[in-house]
Amino acid sequence: MDSLLIRGGTRLRGEVQVSGSKNACLPIFAACLLTDQKCLIKNVPNLSDVNFMAQILRELGAEVSMVKDGEWEICAKKISHTAPYELVRKMRASICLLGPLSARMRRAEVSLPGGCVIGARPVDLHIKGMRALNCKTEIERGYLNVDARKIRGARVYLGGRFGSTVTGTANIMMAAVMAPGTTVIENAACEPEIADLAKMLSNMGAQIEGGGTHTITITGVPRLGGTSHTVIPDRIEAGTWITAALATKGDVTIKGAIRSHLGSFLDLLECAGCKFEYLKYDAIRVNASRLKMKPVEAVTLPYPGLPTDLQAQICALATQIDGISVITERIYPERFMHVPELSRMGANISREGPSAIICGKSRLSGAPVMASDLRASAALVIAALAAEGETKIRRIYHLDRGYDSMDKKLKSLGAKIERTPED
Ligand code: EPZ
């Protein structure tokens, strides 16, 4: 297990290229199971979660190979319907296999994802959607078993008490594309990753309208063909670099940052005094060298609201802003693993129910800290970059799940950062 050694106090400067989106890529890999023809997926990030999904597809019988850096070829000629427990239990996103296996094999056995450090990760809406499509579902020995032999299109409402479900919307879309009849998903997730999946499915021959909106209409077709698809850039990685640039008073151009994918996040920061240069459709420059930000009041919401996946990073930034900031988490109310670690670095941050109250500006000092969850770990990196002295972040495999070459990218922006094997 590697660690990151970061010596803080350097302003980030230069250009950084955002990699492909993890949360688009994982359901897109799963969607390749819907056809026996070859799919070519481009702009794939080099992440342990992606490699893991590739391993699961191979275990299911698909031929999966990386033809060159960032380009994968996937051909699911003959596959089984049972996702291997030993692999699937380790990555929640493997729940995305439910839809394609049910559509292609008319059966699915997928291990139920456990909880994780950000909170309970229920799948009741996934099950509700599959049942609405006239599938039988059963939970047995930690597996979710689906009998989809009588699958047919239907209307289904996918809103839960925390809003819609991203992977649940992906699953019902993928289950419905070859189901006889018409499916209407109401209160579907609108994330750009869903729109990207819908685009790929359409190019495979699916009849889908409204991908990326709250209402998705799908007319089932007998079969899907192969396609070539380029994954959208990772908006959460882009937001992470923007936050790091602000926290270090740097001057950074983020290539691949699509303004429309980050609307609520950019608006929150502009209201706090940030000035962004929108260089073209997918590049944003932030020069914070002489910026004095105002404190933020933020609430995470389903897209197009403020992404929960940027909440921890905003907390880290808020420690460097004079005044009291309040960040409220409405998607995963327990998603505050970063709070005790930021406190250890000197942040004045406390948890009040679903909110973090941050009294800035704090002089952060480097300290040994432990990564815990993907985005909480990103928050620790941001704090370490702004801190005085050296921070050692252990168990950075959490970061490797969702950030492609984070240390190399930060080093290219001038950060004093080294990746070291765990002693
Ligand atoms: C996706 O997870 C992302 N992961 C998460 O990113 C992201 O935080 C989340 O969406 C919210 O935006 C991938 O896309 C692989 P949900 P997902 O189903 O689909 C509740 C990261 O850091 N819910 O949209 O699992 C749930 O408890 C990861 O990159 C139900 O109640 O999230 C949560 O409160 C972390 N019943 C809310 O809905 C269900 O059946 C949103 O969950 C499903 C979800």
Short mmCIF file of C-alpha atoms and ligand atoms in Angstrom, two decimals:
data_model
loop_
_atom_site.label_atom_id
_atom_site.label_comp_id
_atom_site.label_asym_id
_atom_site.label_seq_id
_atom_site.Cartn_x
_atom_site.Cartn_y
_atom_site.Cartn_z
CA MET A 1 0.00 0.00 0.00
CA ASP A 2 1.55 3.28 -1.13
CA SER A 3 1.52 6.66 0.58
CA LEU A 4 1.70 10.22 -0.67
CA LEU A 5 4.24 12.63 0.82
CA ILE A 6 3.19 16.24 0.21
CA ARG A 7 5.11 19.36 1.24
CA GLY A 8 2.59 22.17 1.23
CA GLY A 9 2.88 25.90 0.56
CA THR A 10 3.42 25.86 -3.20
CA ARG A 11 0.96 27.64 -5.46
CA LEU A 12 -0.20 25.33 -8.26
CA ARG A 13 0.56 26.77 -11.70
CA GLY A 14 0.18 25.48 -15.25
CA GLU A 15 -2.17 23.25 -17.23
CA VAL A 16 -3.71 19.89 -16.34
CA GLN A 17 -5.72 17.51 -18.54
CA VAL A 18 -8.76 15.85 -17.01
CA SER A 19 -9.07 12.10 -17.71
CA GLY A 20 -12.23 10.24 -18.76
CA SER A 21 -15.08 10.00 -16.26
CA LYS A 22 -14.96 7.03 -13.85
CA ASN A 23 -18.70 7.25 -13.24
CA ALA A 24 -19.45 7.26 -16.96
CA CYS A 25 -16.95 4.53 -17.79
CA LEU A 26 -18.17 1.90 -15.31
CA PRO A 27 -21.78 1.64 -16.62
CA ILE A 28 -20.45 2.00 -20.19
CA PHE A 29 -18.21 -1.05 -19.69
CA ALA A 30 -21.23 -2.93 -18.30
CA ALA A 31 -23.31 -1.88 -21.34
CA CYS A 32 -20.90 -3.81 -23.60
CA LEU A 33 -22.54 -6.98 -22.23
CA LEU A 34 -25.70 -6.05 -24.15
CA THR A 35 -24.28 -7.21 -27.49
CA ASP A 36 -22.22 -10.11 -28.86
CA GLN A 37 -20.40 -7.65 -31.13
CA LYS A 38 -17.21 -5.74 -30.47
CA CYS A 39 -17.28 -2.39 -28.65
CA LEU A 40 -14.36 0.08 -28.66
CA ILE A 41 -14.31 2.44 -25.66
CA LYS A 42 -11.99 5.50 -25.83
CA ASN A 43 -10.78 8.08 -23.29
CA VAL A 44 -10.89 5.40 -20.59
CA PRO A 45 -9.11 6.57 -17.41
CA ASN A 46 -6.39 4.40 -15.88
CA LEU A 47 -8.15 3.64 -12.56
CA SER A 48 -8.26 0.60 -10.32
CA ASP A 49 -12.09 0.66 -10.45
CA VAL A 50 -11.97 0.44 -14.27
CA ASN A 51 -9.43 -2.39 -14.18
CA PHE A 52 -11.66 -4.10 -11.64
CA MET A 53 -14.75 -3.82 -13.85
CA ALA A 54 -12.68 -5.21 -16.74
CA GLN A 55 -11.74 -8.19 -14.56
CA ILE A 56 -15.40 -8.82 -13.69
CA LEU A 57 -16.38 -8.73 -17.39
CA ARG A 58 -13.63 -11.26 -18.14
CA GLU A 59 -14.91 -13.50 -15.34
CA LEU A 60 -18.34 -13.31 -16.95
CA GLY A 61 -16.77 -14.59 -20.20
CA ALA A 62 -16.24 -11.38 -22.19
CA GLU A 63 -13.01 -10.73 -24.11
CA VAL A 64 -11.61 -7.50 -22.66
CA SER A 65 -8.32 -5.92 -23.72
CA MET A 66 -6.64 -2.53 -23.63
CA VAL A 67 -5.62 -1.99 -27.26
CA LYS A 68 -3.65 1.15 -26.37
CA ASP A 69 -3.45 3.69 -23.56
CA GLY A 70 -7.02 4.77 -22.83
CA GLU A 71 -8.62 2.51 -25.48
CA TRP A 72 -10.34 -0.76 -24.58
CA GLU A 73 -11.92 -3.40 -26.80
CA ILE A 74 -14.74 -5.44 -25.21
CA CYS A 75 -16.53 -8.36 -26.90
CA ALA A 76 -19.15 -10.28 -24.92
CA LYS A 77 -19.79 -13.12 -27.39
CA LYS A 78 -20.73 -15.72 -24.79
CA ILE A 79 -21.25 -14.77 -21.15
CA SER A 80 -22.67 -16.22 -17.94
CA HIS A 81 -25.35 -14.49 -15.89
CA THR A 82 -23.63 -14.78 -12.51
CA ALA A 83 -21.31 -11.98 -11.46
CA PRO A 84 -18.47 -13.44 -9.32
CA TYR A 85 -19.09 -12.68 -5.65
CA GLU A 86 -15.41 -12.38 -4.72
CA LEU A 87 -14.98 -9.51 -7.19
CA VAL A 88 -18.38 -7.87 -7.18
CA ARG A 89 -18.57 -7.48 -3.39
CA LYS A 90 -15.50 -5.20 -3.52
CA MET A 91 -16.91 -2.52 -5.79
CA ARG A 92 -20.41 -1.07 -5.34
CA ALA A 93 -20.54 0.12 -8.94
CA SER A 94 -20.69 -3.52 -10.09
CA ILE A 95 -24.40 -3.26 -9.35
CA CYS A 96 -24.46 -1.79 -12.90
CA LEU A 97 -24.20 -5.37 -14.18
CA LEU A 98 -27.79 -6.05 -13.10
CA GLY A 99 -29.45 -4.32 -16.06
CA PRO A 100 -27.33 -5.64 -18.92
CA LEU A 101 -27.24 -9.21 -17.61
CA SER A 102 -31.04 -9.20 -17.18
CA ALA A 103 -31.50 -7.79 -20.70
CA ARG A 104 -29.03 -10.10 -22.47
CA MET A 105 -29.36 -13.33 -20.46
CA ARG A 106 -32.90 -12.83 -19.15
CA ARG A 107 -31.35 -13.74 -15.75
CA ALA A 108 -28.91 -12.09 -13.39
CA GLU A 109 -27.19 -12.96 -10.14
CA VAL A 110 -25.27 -10.01 -8.73
CA SER A 111 -23.83 -9.80 -5.25
CA LEU A 112 -25.50 -7.12 -3.17
CA PRO A 113 -23.12 -4.23 -2.50
CA GLY A 114 -22.52 -3.75 1.22
CA GLY A 115 -22.47 -0.35 2.85
CA CYS A 116 -19.36 1.76 2.68
CA VAL A 117 -17.73 4.56 4.62
CA ILE A 118 -19.92 7.23 3.01
CA GLY A 119 -23.06 5.57 4.30
CA ALA A 120 -25.69 2.96 3.51
CA ARG A 121 -25.82 2.09 -0.17
CA PRO A 122 -29.35 0.65 -0.65
CA VAL A 123 -30.57 -0.80 -3.96
CA ASP A 124 -34.32 -0.70 -3.28
CA LEU A 125 -34.90 1.60 -6.26
CA HIS A 126 -32.95 -0.75 -8.55
CA ILE A 127 -35.22 -3.60 -7.37
CA LYS A 128 -38.34 -1.44 -7.75
CA GLY A 129 -37.34 -0.69 -11.34
CA MET A 130 -36.66 -4.33 -12.24
CA ARG A 131 -39.98 -5.42 -10.73
CA ALA A 132 -41.77 -2.66 -12.67
CA LEU A 133 -40.33 -4.28 -15.82
CA ASN A 134 -42.12 -7.50 -14.82
CA CYS A 135 -38.95 -9.20 -13.55
CA LYS A 136 -38.96 -11.47 -10.50
CA THR A 137 -36.34 -10.48 -7.93
CA GLU A 138 -35.11 -12.40 -4.92
CA ILE A 139 -32.39 -11.75 -2.36
CA GLU A 140 -30.62 -14.95 -1.35
CA ARG A 141 -27.23 -15.54 0.33
CA GLY A 142 -26.21 -11.94 -0.28
CA TYR A 143 -27.05 -12.13 -3.95
CA LEU A 144 -29.75 -10.28 -5.85
CA ASN A 145 -31.27 -12.78 -8.28
CA VAL A 146 -33.37 -11.54 -11.20
CA ASP A 147 -35.61 -13.66 -13.44
CA ALA A 148 -36.22 -11.50 -16.53
CA ARG A 149 -37.74 -14.15 -18.81
CA LYS A 150 -41.00 -12.15 -18.89
CA ILE A 151 -39.45 -8.68 -18.99
CA ARG A 152 -41.51 -6.03 -20.69
CA GLY A 153 -41.56 -2.24 -20.92
CA ALA A 154 -43.35 -0.24 -18.21
CA ARG A 155 -43.55 3.15 -16.53
CA VAL A 156 -41.39 3.45 -13.39
CA TYR A 157 -40.75 6.31 -10.95
CA LEU A 158 -37.14 6.21 -9.68
CA GLY A 159 -37.22 9.00 -7.11
CA GLY A 160 -36.24 8.07 -3.58
CA ARG A 161 -36.01 10.11 -0.38
CA PHE A 162 -32.55 11.35 -1.45
CA GLY A 163 -33.59 12.07 -5.02
CA SER A 164 -33.11 9.77 -8.00
CA THR A 165 -30.46 7.04 -8.34
CA VAL A 166 -27.62 7.31 -10.85
CA THR A 167 -26.65 3.64 -11.17
CA GLY A 168 -30.31 2.70 -10.71
CA THR A 169 -31.24 4.82 -13.74
CA ALA A 170 -28.37 3.22 -15.67
CA ASN A 171 -29.58 -0.25 -14.72
CA ILE A 172 -33.21 0.29 -15.73
CA MET A 173 -32.15 1.92 -19.00
CA MET A 174 -29.92 -1.05 -19.84
CA ALA A 175 -32.57 -3.57 -18.77
CA ALA A 176 -35.23 -1.85 -20.91
CA VAL A 177 -33.39 -1.39 -24.23
CA MET A 178 -34.25 -4.94 -25.42
CA ALA A 179 -37.50 -5.37 -23.43
CA PRO A 180 -40.64 -5.67 -25.58
CA GLY A 181 -42.77 -2.52 -25.39
CA THR A 182 -42.05 0.98 -24.13
CA THR A 183 -40.43 2.00 -20.85
CA VAL A 184 -40.78 5.45 -19.31
CA ILE A 185 -38.42 6.24 -16.44
CA GLU A 186 -39.77 9.15 -14.40
CA ASN A 187 -37.54 11.11 -12.01
CA ALA A 188 -34.54 9.56 -13.74
CA ALA A 189 -31.06 10.75 -12.71
CA CYS A 190 -29.90 13.58 -15.02
CA GLU A 191 -26.15 13.32 -14.42
CA PRO A 192 -23.96 13.83 -17.54
CA GLU A 193 -22.78 10.24 -17.05
CA ILE A 194 -26.35 9.03 -17.72
CA ALA A 195 -26.55 11.17 -20.88
CA ASP A 196 -23.21 9.66 -21.99
CA LEU A 197 -24.51 6.11 -21.43
CA ALA A 198 -27.73 6.92 -23.32
CA LYS A 199 -25.65 8.24 -26.24
CA MET A 200 -23.65 5.00 -26.40
CA LEU A 201 -26.79 2.81 -26.15
CA SER A 202 -28.41 4.81 -28.98
CA ASN A 203 -25.31 4.27 -31.13
CA MET A 204 -25.66 0.53 -30.41
CA GLY A 205 -29.17 0.66 -31.89
CA ALA A 206 -31.28 1.35 -28.80
CA GLN A 207 -34.31 3.63 -29.14
CA ILE A 208 -33.91 6.12 -26.29
CA GLU A 209 -35.25 9.65 -25.85
CA GLY A 210 -34.56 11.99 -22.96
CA GLY A 211 -31.24 10.58 -21.74
CA GLY A 212 -29.87 13.17 -19.27
CA THR A 213 -33.34 14.54 -18.47
CA HIS A 214 -35.79 13.60 -15.71
CA THR A 215 -37.92 11.51 -18.12
CA ILE A 216 -36.35 8.83 -20.29
CA THR A 217 -38.45 6.94 -22.86
CA ILE A 218 -37.15 3.66 -24.27
CA THR A 219 -38.71 1.48 -26.97
CA GLY A 220 -37.32 -2.04 -26.84
CA VAL A 221 -35.51 -3.46 -29.89
CA PRO A 222 -34.66 -7.13 -30.54
CA ARG A 223 -30.89 -6.72 -30.33
CA LEU A 224 -28.04 -4.22 -30.09
CA GLY A 225 -24.85 -4.01 -32.14
CA GLY A 226 -21.30 -2.99 -31.33
CA THR A 227 -20.10 0.61 -31.35
CA SER A 228 -17.15 2.92 -30.72
CA HIS A 229 -17.65 5.37 -27.87
CA THR A 230 -15.52 8.12 -26.32
CA VAL A 231 -16.12 8.63 -22.59
CA ILE A 232 -16.84 12.19 -21.38
CA PRO A 233 -14.26 13.94 -19.19
CA ASP A 234 -14.51 13.48 -15.42
CA ARG A 235 -16.33 16.52 -13.99
CA ILE A 236 -15.44 15.53 -10.43
CA GLU A 237 -11.73 15.40 -11.26
CA ALA A 238 -12.10 18.82 -12.92
CA GLY A 239 -13.81 20.20 -9.80
CA THR A 240 -11.06 18.70 -7.63
CA TRP A 241 -8.33 20.55 -9.57
CA ILE A 242 -10.30 23.82 -9.45
CA THR A 243 -10.59 23.47 -5.67
CA ALA A 244 -6.89 22.68 -5.31
CA ALA A 245 -5.96 25.74 -7.40
CA LEU A 246 -8.14 27.96 -5.20
CA ALA A 247 -6.83 26.48 -1.94
CA THR A 248 -3.21 27.15 -2.96
CA LYS A 249 -3.92 30.58 -4.54
CA GLY A 250 -2.59 29.20 -7.79
CA ASP A 251 -3.17 29.85 -11.48
CA VAL A 252 -4.28 26.68 -13.27
CA THR A 253 -5.95 25.87 -16.59
CA ILE A 254 -8.05 22.72 -16.42
CA LYS A 255 -8.40 21.14 -19.87
CA GLY A 256 -11.46 18.90 -20.20
CA ALA A 257 -13.49 20.92 -17.68
CA ILE A 258 -16.93 21.24 -19.32
CA ARG A 259 -18.72 24.33 -17.96
CA SER A 260 -22.23 22.88 -18.36
CA HIS A 261 -21.25 19.78 -16.32
CA LEU A 262 -20.14 21.94 -13.37
CA GLY A 263 -22.78 24.69 -13.38
CA SER A 264 -23.83 24.62 -9.72
CA PHE A 265 -20.23 24.16 -8.49
CA LEU A 266 -18.90 27.07 -10.55
CA ASP A 267 -21.83 29.27 -9.53
CA LEU A 268 -21.20 28.55 -5.82
CA LEU A 269 -17.56 29.61 -6.20
CA GLU A 270 -18.35 32.66 -8.35
CA CYS A 271 -20.81 33.82 -5.67
CA ALA A 272 -17.89 33.50 -3.22
CA GLY A 273 -15.82 35.85 -5.38
CA CYS A 274 -14.02 33.52 -7.80
CA LYS A 275 -13.41 34.62 -11.38
CA PHE A 276 -13.16 31.88 -14.02
CA GLU A 277 -11.96 32.27 -17.61
CA TYR A 278 -14.02 29.96 -19.88
CA LEU A 279 -11.45 29.45 -22.60
CA LYS A 280 -13.62 27.21 -24.80
CA TYR A 281 -16.25 24.50 -24.48
CA ASP A 282 -14.00 22.35 -22.32
CA ALA A 283 -11.29 24.41 -20.67
CA ILE A 284 -11.45 26.63 -17.61
CA ARG A 285 -8.69 28.84 -16.17
CA VAL A 286 -8.75 29.86 -12.51
CA ASN A 287 -6.25 32.46 -11.30
CA ALA A 288 -6.55 32.81 -7.52
CA SER A 289 -3.22 34.54 -6.92
CA ARG A 290 -4.85 37.74 -5.69
CA LEU A 291 -8.27 36.34 -4.81
CA LYS A 292 -9.92 36.86 -1.44
CA MET A 293 -12.87 34.48 -1.31
CA LYS A 294 -16.00 34.91 0.79
CA PRO A 295 -17.24 32.01 2.95
CA VAL A 296 -19.61 29.52 1.28
CA GLU A 297 -22.99 28.11 2.17
CA ALA A 298 -23.39 24.92 0.14
CA VAL A 299 -25.92 22.08 -0.04
CA THR A 300 -25.30 18.96 -2.11
CA LEU A 301 -28.20 17.85 -4.33
CA PRO A 302 -28.86 15.52 -7.25
CA TYR A 303 -27.65 16.89 -10.62
CA PRO A 304 -27.84 19.68 -11.71
CA GLY A 305 -27.39 20.56 -8.02
CA LEU A 306 -24.02 20.65 -6.26
CA PRO A 307 -22.36 17.21 -6.57
CA THR A 308 -21.92 15.25 -3.35
CA ASP A 309 -18.64 14.01 -4.87
CA LEU A 310 -17.20 17.55 -4.49
CA GLN A 311 -18.44 18.13 -0.94
CA ALA A 312 -15.26 17.00 0.84
CA GLN A 313 -13.05 19.03 -1.50
CA ILE A 314 -15.14 22.17 -0.82
CA CYS A 315 -14.75 21.56 2.94
CA ALA A 316 -10.96 21.51 2.51
CA LEU A 317 -11.09 24.76 0.52
CA ALA A 318 -13.35 26.39 3.12
CA THR A 319 -10.63 25.96 5.77
CA GLN A 320 -8.63 28.54 3.75
CA ILE A 321 -11.45 31.10 3.53
CA ASP A 322 -11.94 33.80 6.22
CA GLY A 323 -15.31 33.46 7.91
CA ILE A 324 -17.78 30.70 8.67
CA SER A 325 -18.74 28.30 5.87
CA VAL A 326 -21.55 25.76 6.13
CA ILE A 327 -21.59 22.72 3.85
CA THR A 328 -24.66 20.48 4.07
CA GLU A 329 -24.77 16.94 2.65
CA ARG A 330 -28.21 15.91 1.40
CA ILE A 331 -27.24 12.79 -0.59
CA TYR A 332 -25.09 10.87 1.92
CA PRO A 333 -25.64 12.52 5.32
CA GLU A 334 -22.77 10.49 6.84
CA ARG A 335 -20.22 11.50 4.19
CA PHE A 336 -17.85 13.33 6.55
CA MET A 337 -14.86 10.97 6.93
CA HIS A 338 -12.64 13.93 6.01
CA VAL A 339 -13.70 16.04 9.03
CA PRO A 340 -11.60 14.36 11.77
CA GLU A 341 -8.58 14.16 9.47
CA LEU A 342 -8.85 17.85 8.50
CA SER A 343 -9.12 18.67 12.21
CA ARG A 344 -5.85 16.81 12.80
CA MET A 345 -4.23 19.17 10.30
CA GLY A 346 -5.44 22.17 12.27
CA ALA A 347 -8.77 22.93 10.61
CA ASN A 348 -11.50 24.46 12.75
CA ILE A 349 -14.27 22.19 11.45
CA SER A 350 -17.12 20.52 13.25
CA ARG A 351 -19.99 18.27 12.30
CA GLU A 352 -23.55 19.37 13.07
CA GLY A 353 -25.84 16.58 11.79
CA PRO A 354 -25.76 16.63 7.97
CA SER A 355 -23.61 19.79 7.94
CA ALA A 356 -19.96 20.67 8.38
CA ILE A 357 -19.29 24.07 9.98
CA ILE A 358 -15.90 25.45 9.02
CA CYS A 359 -14.42 28.51 10.69
CA GLY A 360 -11.61 29.81 8.47
CA LYS A 361 -9.00 30.77 7.73
CA SER A 362 -7.00 28.06 9.56
CA ARG A 363 -3.23 27.71 9.39
CA LEU A 364 -3.01 24.04 8.45
CA SER A 365 0.07 22.05 9.41
CA GLY A 366 1.23 18.87 7.74
CA ALA A 367 0.47 15.66 9.65
CA PRO A 368 0.28 11.90 9.11
CA VAL A 369 -3.29 11.19 7.96
CA MET A 370 -5.20 8.20 6.62
CA ALA A 371 -7.15 8.07 3.37
CA SER A 372 -10.58 6.50 3.87
CA ASP A 373 -12.96 7.17 1.00
CA LEU A 374 -12.15 8.32 -2.52
CA ARG A 375 -13.32 11.92 -2.21
CA ALA A 376 -12.37 12.34 1.47
CA SER A 377 -8.84 11.39 0.38
CA ALA A 378 -8.94 14.09 -2.32
CA ALA A 379 -9.86 16.59 0.41
CA LEU A 380 -6.79 15.55 2.40
CA VAL A 381 -4.59 16.10 -0.66
CA ILE A 382 -6.01 19.61 -1.09
CA ALA A 383 -5.47 20.40 2.61
CA ALA A 384 -1.91 19.03 2.43
CA LEU A 385 -1.14 21.27 -0.57
CA ALA A 386 -2.28 24.31 1.44
CA ALA A 387 -0.65 23.25 4.72
CA GLU A 388 2.76 24.22 6.10
CA GLY A 389 5.15 21.34 6.36
CA GLU A 390 4.88 17.74 5.27
CA THR A 391 1.80 15.53 5.19
CA LYS A 392 1.92 11.77 4.77
CA ILE A 393 -1.32 10.34 3.40
CA ARG A 394 -1.48 6.58 3.86
CA ARG A 395 -3.63 3.98 2.02
CA ILE A 396 -3.83 6.02 -1.17
CA TYR A 397 -5.30 3.04 -3.02
CA HIS A 398 -8.53 4.90 -2.25
CA LEU A 399 -7.31 7.70 -4.54
CA ASP A 400 -6.20 5.28 -7.25
CA ARG A 401 -9.82 4.13 -7.54
CA GLY A 402 -10.94 7.47 -8.95
CA TYR A 403 -7.99 9.66 -9.93
CA ASP A 404 -5.74 8.79 -12.89
CA SER A 405 -2.08 9.68 -12.12
CA MET A 406 -3.00 12.24 -9.45
CA ASP A 407 0.58 12.58 -8.13
CA LYS A 408 2.05 13.01 -11.64
CA LYS A 409 -0.55 15.64 -12.54
CA LEU A 410 0.01 17.58 -9.32
CA LYS A 411 3.79 17.39 -9.75
CA SER A 412 3.39 18.88 -13.25
CA LEU A 413 1.57 21.81 -11.59
CA GLY A 414 4.53 22.42 -9.29
CA ALA A 415 3.36 20.54 -6.20
CA LYS A 416 6.04 19.00 -3.98
CA ILE A 417 4.58 15.49 -3.96
CA GLU A 418 6.09 12.01 -3.90
CA ARG A 419 4.45 8.61 -4.04
CA THR A 420 6.23 6.21 -1.69
CA PRO A 421 5.73 2.53 -0.82
CA GLU A 422 4.13 2.16 2.60
CA ASP A 423 6.78 1.57 5.25
C1 EPZ B 1 -23.30 7.31 -8.05
O1 EPZ B 1 -23.46 6.35 -7.03
C2 EPZ B 1 -21.81 7.60 -8.11
N1 EPZ B 1 -21.08 6.37 -8.41
C3 EPZ B 1 -21.35 8.16 -6.77
O2 EPZ B 1 -19.97 8.52 -6.92
C4 EPZ B 1 -22.15 9.43 -6.48
O3 EPZ B 1 -21.78 9.93 -5.21
C5 EPZ B 1 -23.65 9.08 -6.48
O4 EPZ B 1 -24.02 8.51 -7.74
C6 EPZ B 1 -24.51 10.33 -6.26
O5 EPZ B 1 -24.24 11.27 -7.26
C7 EPZ B 1 -21.11 5.88 -9.68
O6 EPZ B 1 -21.73 6.44 -10.56
C8 EPZ B 1 -20.33 4.63 -9.92
P1 EPZ B 1 -27.25 6.86 -6.14
P2 EPZ B 1 -24.87 5.58 -6.85
O7 EPZ B 1 -27.88 5.54 -6.40
O8 EPZ B 1 -25.52 5.40 -8.17
C9 EPZ B 1 -29.99 6.64 -2.32
C10 EPZ B 1 -17.69 8.61 -6.30
O9 EPZ B 1 -17.10 9.12 -5.34
N2 EPZ B 1 -30.47 5.40 -2.94
O10 EPZ B 1 -27.45 7.97 -7.10
O11 EPZ B 1 -24.62 4.38 -6.02
C11 EPZ B 1 -28.54 6.54 -1.89
O12 EPZ B 1 -28.43 5.98 -0.57
C12 EPZ B 1 -18.99 7.85 -6.08
O13 EPZ B 1 -17.31 8.68 -7.49
C13 EPZ B 1 -31.59 4.78 -2.41
O14 EPZ B 1 -32.16 5.23 -1.43
O15 EPZ B 1 -25.68 6.65 -6.01
C14 EPZ B 1 -28.09 7.97 -1.93
O16 EPZ B 1 -28.49 8.61 -0.74
C15 EPZ B 1 -19.40 7.80 -4.61
N3 EPZ B 1 -32.04 3.63 -3.00
C16 EPZ B 1 -28.86 8.55 -3.10
O17 EPZ B 1 -30.00 7.68 -3.28
C17 EPZ B 1 -31.42 3.09 -4.10
O18 EPZ B 1 -31.88 2.05 -4.61
C18 EPZ B 1 -28.08 8.62 -4.40
O19 EPZ B 1 -27.63 7.32 -4.65
C19 EPZ B 1 -30.28 3.75 -4.63
C20 EPZ B 1 -29.82 4.91 -4.04
#
